[in-house]
Structures are given as structure tokens and as C-alpha cells.
PDB file of C-alpha atoms in Angstrom:
ATOM      1  CA  MET A   1       0.025   0.004  -0.040  1.00 38.00           C
ATOM      2  CA  ALA A   2       1.227   3.508  -0.768  1.00 39.00           C
ATOM      3  CA  ARG A   3       2.707   5.596   1.920  1.00 48.00           C
ATOM      4  CA  SER A   4       2.518   9.315   2.489  1.00 43.00           C
ATOM      5  CA  GLY A   5       5.422  11.611   1.892  1.00 45.00           C
ATOM      6  CA  GLY A   6       8.426  10.956   4.093  1.00 43.00           C
ATOM      7  CA  GLY A   7       7.950   7.227   4.145  1.00 53.00           C
ATOM      8  CA  ARG A   8       5.228   7.291   6.949  1.00 70.00           C
ATOM      9  CA  ARG A   9       2.421   4.713   6.788  1.00 74.00           C
ATOM     10  CA  THR A  10      -0.984   5.845   5.640  1.00 90.00           C
ATOM     11  CA  SER A  11      -3.800   5.500   8.191  1.00 90.00           C
ATOM     12  CA  GLU A  12      -5.343   2.607   6.299  1.00 92.00           C
ATOM     13  CA  GLU A  13      -2.035   0.753   6.163  1.00 94.00           C
ATOM     14  CA  THR A  14      -1.659   1.141   9.977  1.00 95.00           C
ATOM     15  CA  LYS A  15      -5.259  -0.109  10.433  1.00 96.00           C
ATOM     16  CA  GLU A  16      -4.532  -3.152   8.339  1.00 96.00           C
ATOM     17  CA  ARG A  17      -1.294  -3.905  10.188  1.00 97.00           C
ATOM     18  CA  LEU A  18      -3.138  -3.656  13.456  1.00 97.00           C
ATOM     19  CA  LEU A  19      -5.900  -5.962  12.327  1.00 97.00           C
ATOM     20  CA  ALA A  20      -3.380  -8.554  11.062  1.00 97.00           C
ATOM     21  CA  ALA A  21      -1.450  -8.364  14.282  1.00 97.00           C
ATOM     22  CA  ALA A  22      -4.490  -8.546  16.476  1.00 97.00           C
ATOM     23  CA  GLY A  23      -5.578 -11.869  14.815  1.00 96.00           C
ATOM     24  CA  GLU A  24      -2.005 -13.284  15.135  1.00 96.00           C
ATOM     25  CA  VAL A  25      -1.667 -12.347  18.782  1.00 97.00           C
ATOM     26  CA  LEU A  26      -5.130 -13.647  19.723  1.00 96.00           C
ATOM     27  CA  ARG A  27      -4.344 -17.042  17.994  1.00 94.00           C
ATOM     28  CA  GLU A  28      -0.885 -17.419  19.435  1.00 94.00           C
ATOM     29  CA  GLU A  29      -1.099 -15.693  22.842  1.00 95.00           C
ATOM     30  CA  GLY A  30      -4.781 -15.929  23.621  1.00 94.00           C
ATOM     31  CA  TYR A  31      -7.072 -13.210  24.851  1.00 96.00           C
ATOM     32  CA  ALA A  32      -5.039 -12.710  28.010  1.00 95.00           C
ATOM     33  CA  GLY A  33      -2.007 -11.891  25.969  1.00 96.00           C
ATOM     34  CA  ALA A  34      -3.832  -9.663  23.544  1.00 97.00           C
ATOM     35  CA  SER A  35      -2.831  -6.227  25.046  1.00 97.00           C
ATOM     36  CA  ALA A  36      -2.565  -3.064  23.097  1.00 97.00           C
ATOM     37  CA  ARG A  37       1.159  -3.123  23.644  1.00 97.00           C
ATOM     38  CA  ALA A  38       1.547  -6.653  22.364  1.00 98.00           C
ATOM     39  CA  ILE A  39      -0.597  -6.004  19.309  1.00 98.00           C
ATOM     40  CA  ALA A  40       1.067  -2.648  18.522  1.00 97.00           C
ATOM     41  CA  THR A  41       4.519  -4.129  18.888  1.00 97.00           C
ATOM     42  CA  ARG A  42       3.824  -6.891  16.448  1.00 97.00           C
ATOM     43  CA  ALA A  43       2.292  -4.265  14.035  1.00 96.00           C
ATOM     44  CA  GLU A  44       5.288  -2.019  14.568  1.00 95.00           C
ATOM     45  CA  ALA A  45       2.971   0.811  15.605  1.00 95.00           C
ATOM     46  CA  ASN A  46       2.350   2.988  18.634  1.00 96.00           C
ATOM     47  CA  SER A  47      -0.054   1.364  21.027  1.00 96.00           C
ATOM     48  CA  ALA A  48      -2.057   4.598  21.273  1.00 97.00           C
ATOM     49  CA  LEU A  49      -3.169   3.922  17.662  1.00 97.00           C
ATOM     50  CA  VAL A  50      -5.220   0.915  18.827  1.00 97.00           C
ATOM     51  CA  PHE A  51      -7.431   3.286  20.666  1.00 97.00           C
ATOM     52  CA  TYR A  52      -7.286   5.990  18.071  1.00 96.00           C
ATOM     53  CA  HIS A  53      -8.345   3.735  15.212  1.00 96.00           C
ATOM     54  CA  PHE A  54     -10.569   1.228  17.001  1.00 97.00           C
ATOM     55  CA  GLY A  55     -11.538   2.697  20.330  1.00 97.00           C
ATOM     56  CA  GLY A  56      -9.925  -0.096  22.335  1.00 97.00           C
ATOM     57  CA  VAL A  57      -8.486  -3.615  22.375  1.00 98.00           C
ATOM     58  CA  ASP A  58     -11.825  -5.494  22.402  1.00 97.00           C
ATOM     59  CA  GLN A  59     -13.025  -3.474  19.481  1.00 98.00           C
ATOM     60  CA  LEU A  60      -9.859  -4.173  17.532  1.00 98.00           C
ATOM     61  CA  LEU A  61     -10.058  -7.903  18.309  1.00 98.00           C
ATOM     62  CA  LEU A  62     -13.801  -8.006  17.090  1.00 97.00           C
ATOM     63  CA  ALA A  63     -12.846  -6.138  13.960  1.00 97.00           C
ATOM     64  CA  ALA A  64     -10.086  -8.767  13.373  1.00 97.00           C
ATOM     65  CA  LEU A  65     -12.656 -11.487  13.842  1.00 96.00           C
ATOM     66  CA  ASP A  66     -14.962  -9.819  11.359  1.00 97.00           C
ATOM     67  CA  ARG A  67     -12.250  -9.745   8.788  1.00 95.00           C
ATOM     68  CA  SER A  68     -11.258 -13.353   9.124  1.00 95.00           C
ATOM     69  CA  SER A  69     -14.886 -14.394   9.330  1.00 96.00           C
ATOM     70  CA  ALA A  70     -15.698 -12.652   6.040  1.00 96.00           C
ATOM     71  CA  GLU A  71     -12.749 -14.355   4.309  1.00 95.00           C
ATOM     72  CA  ARG A  72     -13.731 -17.758   5.726  1.00 96.00           C
ATOM     73  CA  MET A  73     -17.398 -17.386   4.836  1.00 96.00           C
ATOM     74  CA  ALA A  74     -16.504 -16.601   1.114  1.00 96.00           C
ATOM     75  CA  MET A  75     -14.084 -19.590   1.079  1.00 96.00           C
ATOM     76  CA  TYR A  76     -16.382 -22.093   2.786  1.00 97.00           C
ATOM     77  CA  ARG A  77     -19.435 -21.190   0.634  1.00 96.00           C
ATOM     78  CA  GLU A  78     -17.438 -22.449  -2.308  1.00 96.00           C
ATOM     79  CA  VAL A  79     -16.437 -25.700  -0.422  1.00 96.00           C
ATOM     80  CA  THR A  80     -20.061 -26.519   0.654  1.00 96.00           C
ATOM     81  CA  ALA A  81     -21.658 -25.516  -2.641  1.00 96.00           C
ATOM     82  CA  ARG A  82     -20.115 -28.635  -4.234  1.00 94.00           C
ATOM     83  CA  ALA A  83     -21.849 -30.891  -1.616  1.00 96.00           C
ATOM     84  CA  SER A  84     -24.962 -32.603  -2.875  1.00 95.00           C
ATOM     85  CA  THR A  85     -25.182 -35.569  -0.535  1.00 94.00           C
ATOM     86  CA  LEU A  86     -24.791 -36.222   3.205  1.00 94.00           C
ATOM     87  CA  GLU A  87     -21.474 -37.871   2.641  1.00 94.00           C
ATOM     88  CA  GLU A  88     -20.235 -34.811   0.750  1.00 95.00           C
ATOM     89  CA  LEU A  89     -21.534 -32.543   3.407  1.00 95.00           C
ATOM     90  CA  VAL A  90     -19.657 -34.412   6.129  1.00 94.00           C
ATOM     91  CA  GLU A  91     -16.482 -34.192   3.975  1.00 95.00           C
ATOM     92  CA  ALA A  92     -16.962 -30.383   3.590  1.00 95.00           C
ATOM     93  CA  ALA A  93     -17.400 -30.086   7.329  1.00 93.00           C
ATOM     94  CA  MET A  94     -14.222 -31.980   7.930  1.00 92.00           C
ATOM     95  CA  ARG A  95     -12.316 -29.779   5.503  1.00 94.00           C
ATOM     96  CA  ILE A  96     -13.582 -26.617   7.155  1.00 94.00           C
ATOM     97  CA  TYR A  97     -12.718 -27.877  10.663  1.00 90.00           C
ATOM     98  CA  ARG A  98      -9.198 -28.927   9.492  1.00 90.00           C
ATOM     99  CA  THR A  99      -8.535 -25.622   7.780  1.00 93.00           C
ATOM    100  CA  ASP A 100      -9.774 -23.551  10.822  1.00 91.00           C
ATOM    101  CA  LEU A 101      -7.699 -25.627  13.082  1.00 87.00           C
ATOM    102  CA  GLU A 102      -4.509 -25.460  10.923  1.00 89.00           C
ATOM    103  CA  ARG A 103      -4.932 -21.637  10.514  1.00 91.00           C
ATOM    104  CA  GLY A 104      -5.820 -20.944  14.123  1.00 89.00           C
ATOM    105  CA  TYR A 105      -9.341 -19.756  13.468  1.00 91.00           C
ATOM    106  CA  VAL A 106     -10.895 -22.137  15.960  1.00 88.00           C
ATOM    107  CA  THR A 107      -8.695 -20.575  18.728  1.00 89.00           C
ATOM    108  CA  GLU A 108      -9.527 -17.088  17.482  1.00 92.00           C
ATOM    109  CA  PHE A 109     -13.164 -17.418  17.911  1.00 92.00           C
ATOM    110  CA  SER A 110     -13.018 -19.646  21.077  1.00 90.00           C
ATOM    111  CA  GLU A 111     -10.800 -17.145  22.895  1.00 93.00           C
ATOM    112  CA  LEU A 112     -13.276 -14.378  22.479  1.00 95.00           C
ATOM    113  CA  VAL A 113     -16.150 -16.644  23.592  1.00 93.00           C
ATOM    114  CA  ALA A 114     -14.231 -17.561  26.597  1.00 91.00           C
ATOM    115  CA  ALA A 115     -13.594 -13.919  27.337  1.00 95.00           C
ATOM    116  CA  ALA A 116     -17.222 -13.230  27.061  1.00 94.00           C
ATOM    117  CA  VAL A 117     -17.838 -15.389  30.218  1.00 92.00           C
ATOM    118  CA  THR A 118     -16.409 -12.776  32.400  1.00 93.00           C
ATOM    119  CA  LYS A 119     -17.085  -9.741  30.212  1.00 94.00           C
ATOM    120  CA  PRO A 120     -20.815  -9.560  29.612  1.00 93.00           C
ATOM    121  CA  GLU A 121     -20.347  -6.620  27.228  1.00 92.00           C
ATOM    122  CA  LEU A 122     -18.698  -9.009  24.753  1.00 95.00           C
ATOM    123  CA  ARG A 123     -21.571 -11.515  24.798  1.00 95.00           C
ATOM    124  CA  GLU A 124     -23.971  -9.732  22.536  1.00 95.00           C
ATOM    125  CA  GLU A 125     -21.122  -8.978  20.137  1.00 96.00           C
ATOM    126  CA  ILE A 126     -20.070 -12.616  19.929  1.00 95.00           C
ATOM    127  CA  ARG A 127     -23.685 -13.754  19.722  1.00 94.00           C
ATOM    128  CA  ALA A 128     -24.390 -11.469  16.713  1.00 95.00           C
ATOM    129  CA  ARG A 129     -21.226 -12.752  14.963  1.00 95.00           C
ATOM    130  CA  SER A 130     -22.199 -16.373  15.392  1.00 94.00           C
ATOM    131  CA  GLU A 131     -25.565 -15.827  13.762  1.00 96.00           C
ATOM    132  CA  PRO A 132     -24.332 -15.761  10.119  1.00 96.00           C
ATOM    133  CA  TRP A 133     -22.559 -19.070  10.699  1.00 96.00           C
ATOM    134  CA  ILE A 134     -25.687 -20.623  12.258  1.00 96.00           C
ATOM    135  CA  ALA A 135     -27.644 -19.470   9.190  1.00 97.00           C
ATOM    136  CA  PHE A 136     -24.972 -20.803   6.807  1.00 97.00           C
ATOM    137  CA  ILE A 137     -25.015 -24.240   8.361  1.00 97.00           C
ATOM    138  CA  GLU A 138     -28.895 -24.198   8.499  1.00 97.00           C
ATOM    139  CA  HIS A 139     -29.028 -23.199   4.706  1.00 97.00           C
ATOM    140  CA  GLU A 140     -26.661 -25.931   3.562  1.00 97.00           C
ATOM    141  CA  TRP A 141     -28.388 -28.583   5.647  1.00 97.00           C
ATOM    142  CA  ASN A 142     -31.691 -27.620   4.149  1.00 96.00           C
ATOM    143  CA  ARG A 143     -30.276 -27.391   0.722  1.00 96.00           C
ATOM    144  CA  VAL A 144     -28.858 -30.892   0.806  1.00 96.00           C
ATOM    145  CA  LEU A 145     -31.296 -32.711   3.009  1.00 95.00           C
ATOM    146  CA  GLY A 146     -34.443 -30.574   3.126  1.00 93.00           C
ATOM    147  CA  GLY A 147     -37.515 -32.653   2.509  1.00 90.00           C
ATOM    148  CA  SER A 148     -35.866 -35.960   3.436  1.00 93.00           C
ATOM    149  CA  ALA A 149     -36.647 -38.124   6.434  1.00 94.00           C
ATOM    150  CA  LEU A 150     -33.272 -37.244   7.972  1.00 93.00           C
ATOM    151  CA  GLY A 151     -33.964 -33.537   7.417  1.00 93.00           C
ATOM    152  CA  ARG A 152     -37.123 -33.750   9.287  1.00 93.00           C
ATOM    153  CA  LEU A 153     -35.638 -35.933  11.975  1.00 94.00           C
ATOM    154  CA  LEU A 154     -32.790 -33.514  12.542  1.00 94.00           C
ATOM    155  CA  PRO A 155     -34.146 -29.938  12.009  1.00 95.00           C
ATOM    156  CA  ALA A 156     -31.495 -27.575  10.394  1.00 96.00           C
ATOM    157  CA  ARG A 157     -31.494 -24.973  13.212  1.00 96.00           C
ATOM    158  CA  GLU A 158     -30.743 -27.633  15.854  1.00 96.00           C
ATOM    159  CA  VAL A 159     -28.051 -29.140  13.633  1.00 95.00           C
ATOM    160  CA  ALA A 160     -26.467 -25.680  13.254  1.00 96.00           C
ATOM    161  CA  TYR A 161     -26.545 -25.235  17.110  1.00 95.00           C
ATOM    162  CA  GLY A 162     -24.918 -28.609  17.519  1.00 93.00           C
ATOM    163  CA  ALA A 163     -22.216 -27.796  15.003  1.00 92.00           C
ATOM    164  CA  ILE A 164     -21.294 -24.534  16.667  1.00 91.00           C
ATOM    165  CA  THR A 165     -21.262 -26.258  20.137  1.00 90.00           C
ATOM    166  CA  PHE A 166     -18.945 -28.965  18.714  1.00 87.00           C
ATOM    167  CA  TYR A 167     -16.670 -26.268  17.074  1.00 86.00           C
ATOM    168  CA  LEU A 168     -16.307 -24.440  20.405  1.00 84.00           C
ATOM    169  CA  GLY A 169     -15.733 -27.778  22.385  1.00 84.00           C
ATOM    170  CA  VAL A 170     -13.095 -28.897  20.102  1.00 77.00           C
ATOM    171  CA  ASN A 171     -10.772 -26.061  21.233  1.00 73.00           C
ATOM    172  CA  LEU A 172     -11.204 -26.972  24.807  1.00 75.00           C
ATOM    173  CA  PHE A 173     -10.866 -30.680  24.116  1.00 79.00           C
ATOM    174  CA  SER A 174      -7.587 -30.104  22.271  1.00 73.00           C
ATOM    175  CA  VAL A 175      -5.874 -29.771  25.739  1.00 70.00           C
ATOM    176  CA  LEU A 176      -6.559 -33.583  26.013  1.00 79.00           C
ATOM    177  CA  ASP A 177      -6.283 -34.312  22.347  1.00 80.00           C
ATOM    178  CA  GLU A 178      -2.870 -32.845  21.256  1.00 80.00           C
ATOM    179  CA  ASP A 179      -2.514 -34.900  18.251  1.00 84.00           C
ATOM    180  CA  HIS A 180      -6.218 -34.492  17.235  1.00 82.00           C
ATOM    181  CA  SER A 181      -6.755 -38.234  16.897  1.00 87.00           C
ATOM    182  CA  ARG A 182      -9.801 -38.252  19.125  1.00 85.00           C
ATOM    183  CA  THR A 183     -11.469 -35.398  17.250  1.00 85.00           C
ATOM    184  CA  GLU A 184     -10.593 -37.069  13.949  1.00 86.00           C
ATOM    185  CA  ALA A 185     -12.318 -40.211  15.311  1.00 88.00           C
ATOM    186  CA  VAL A 186     -15.566 -38.232  15.684  1.00 85.00           C
ATOM    187  CA  PHE A 187     -15.462 -37.222  12.101  1.00 84.00           C
ATOM    188  CA  GLY A 188     -14.572 -40.635  11.060  1.00 88.00           C
ATOM    189  CA  LEU A 189     -17.678 -41.935  12.807  1.00 88.00           C
ATOM    190  CA  ALA A 190     -19.773 -39.360  11.049  1.00 87.00           C
ATOM    191  CA  ALA A 191     -18.238 -40.331   7.686  1.00 88.00           C
ATOM    192  CA  GLY A 192     -18.886 -43.932   8.394  1.00 89.00           C
ATOM    193  CA  LEU A 193     -22.491 -43.428   9.321  1.00 86.00           C
ATOM    194  CA  ALA A 194     -23.303 -41.093   6.423  1.00 88.00           C
ATOM    195  CA  PRO A 195     -23.492 -43.830   3.708  1.00 87.00           C
ATOM    196  CA  ARG A 196     -25.628 -46.010   5.888  1.00 85.00           C
ATOM    197  CA  ALA A 197     -28.173 -43.239   6.274  1.00 85.00           C
ATOM    198  CA  LYS A 198     -28.676 -42.961   2.499  1.00 82.00           C
ATOM    199  CA  LEU A 199     -32.330 -44.078   2.600  1.00 83.00           C
ATOM    200  CA  LEU A 200     -33.055 -41.358   5.177  1.00 85.00           C
ATOM    201  CA  THR A 201     -31.651 -38.747   2.844  1.00 87.00           C
ATOM    202  CA  LEU A 202     -33.958 -39.420   0.046  1.00 82.00           C
ATOM    203  CA  ARG A 203     -36.490 -36.645  -0.417  1.00 73.00           C
ATOM    204  CA  LEU A 204     -39.976 -37.748   0.510  1.00 62.00           C
ATOM    205  CA  PRO A 205     -42.727 -37.486  -1.981  1.00 62.00           C
ATOM    206  CA  ARG A 206     -45.145 -34.743  -1.165  1.00 58.00           C
ATOM    207  CA  ARG A 207     -48.949 -35.380  -1.217  1.00 51.00           C
ATOM    208  CA  GLY A 208     -50.040 -35.158  -4.843  1.00 52.00           C
ATOM    209  CA  GLY A 209     -46.877 -36.799  -6.124  1.00 47.00           C
ATOM    210  CA  ASN A 210     -44.371 -33.878  -6.085  1.00 47.00           C
ATOM    211  CA  VAL A 211     -40.868 -34.723  -4.769  1.00 42.00           C
ATOM    212  CA  GLY A 212     -38.528 -32.531  -2.813  1.00 44.00           C
ATOM    213  CA  TRP A 213     -40.624 -29.616  -1.672  1.00 43.00           C
ATOM    214  CA  PRO A 214     -38.860 -26.759   0.056  1.00 49.00           C
ATOM    215  CA  PRO A 215     -38.222 -27.480   3.761  1.00 49.00           C
ATOM    216  CA  ASP A 216     -39.913 -24.368   4.983  1.00 48.00           C
ATOM    217  CA  GLU A 217     -43.112 -24.984   3.011  1.00 43.00           C
ATOM    218  CA  GLU A 218     -46.092 -26.195   4.869  1.00 42.00           C
ATOM    219  CA  GLU A 219     -47.428 -29.596   3.926  1.00 41.00           C
ATOM    220  CA  GLY A 220     -50.963 -28.399   3.579  1.00 41.00           C
ATOM    221  CA  ALA A 221     -50.071 -25.356   1.554  1.00 38.00           C
TER     222      ALA A 221
END
């Protein structure tokens, strides 16, 4: 990015460096280590600029989460769009989890959720940021399994809640599962069960002979 005369960084460049540094510190040092000084040092900036540009450390961390969340959403929409069966949906979920784990996104989100336990002012912020992901999971579940016996047995909203709960729990469980073998075993179980549930994933015929009605349409409509 271009710099102003004299080689000084532009305001936008400084903000971008602070956002990148905030994400890195949160993933590597945790919320407790994400001080204005630690973030600014990594960004090679004055710590006062954290407050000047973002209003505080929490606001900067939330902005960093927003940025990574937008990037992930765009990437994962492409991943799940290719899934047309339960097996492929499970494979997509495994890929998303592994990518988030490898890049530290699981830790990033979980650290802020943990911080919200003792900082009530963060709770609504985190809750609002989880809603797009709940809606994303709900949409993909309905897209692939809506109108099937399994889709009706396992409502999309509850599946989405379960997925988010698992996502958060994985980060805590990693303390006991350092090589990720136990977590991978859970995905292995899901991958093994998916083909056996094939009959449950067939879309049921609607009264009148139509097949595969939209999941949110009333049967009597």
C-alpha cells in the first residue's frame, strides 16, 4: 500500500497492520496476551493507535474477527456448494474444521467466547457474529437434506446449534487431544455413518406426487 510523503504509513495501512497483528496475537497468545502493547509491537506501531483507530483492544479484536470471518465465509461457501449428498456435506465439514484448526481460526473465535464469560459486554457482540454461521449451516443442511426423512428428524436450526457447540468444544478438548486423533475419530464416525443413512436422505414425496418440496413450506399449502 502506498505511503504518504516521508515514508510514513498511511492511516489505512496502519489499521490493516493492527488488524493482522490482533488476529495473530489472539491465535498465538490468547485473549489474556492480547494487550494493546503486544498487538502494537507486532504491528510495529504505537499502542495509542489501537485506541485512536478502533476505540480499544476489544473493538480491535472484534474487527479482526470480522475480517477473518468474512474471508472464511467466502471460502467455505465455495466448499459446501459442491456438496449434494450427506457424505459430501460431512466431507466439507471435515475440510472446514481442519482448515480452521490449521490456521488458528478455532482458537481465535473460542478465545473471544471464553472472554465473554467474564465480560458480559462481549456476549452480544459474539452472539451477533455467530448468527451468520448458524444461518450458513442451516441453509446448507436444508439445501442438501431438506424434505428428506433425515432432514425432518434433525431440524436444520438444531443441527447448526450442535455444529457450533462442537466447534467451540473442540478447542477446549484439544488440551486432552494434542494429536487431534480423538477429534478425527468423531469425524470418522460421522463419515462412516453417512452412507448407511442414505435411505433417510432421500427426499420424501409430497402429497399429490411432487418430490422434494422446500423445507420451509407447509405440507398443507
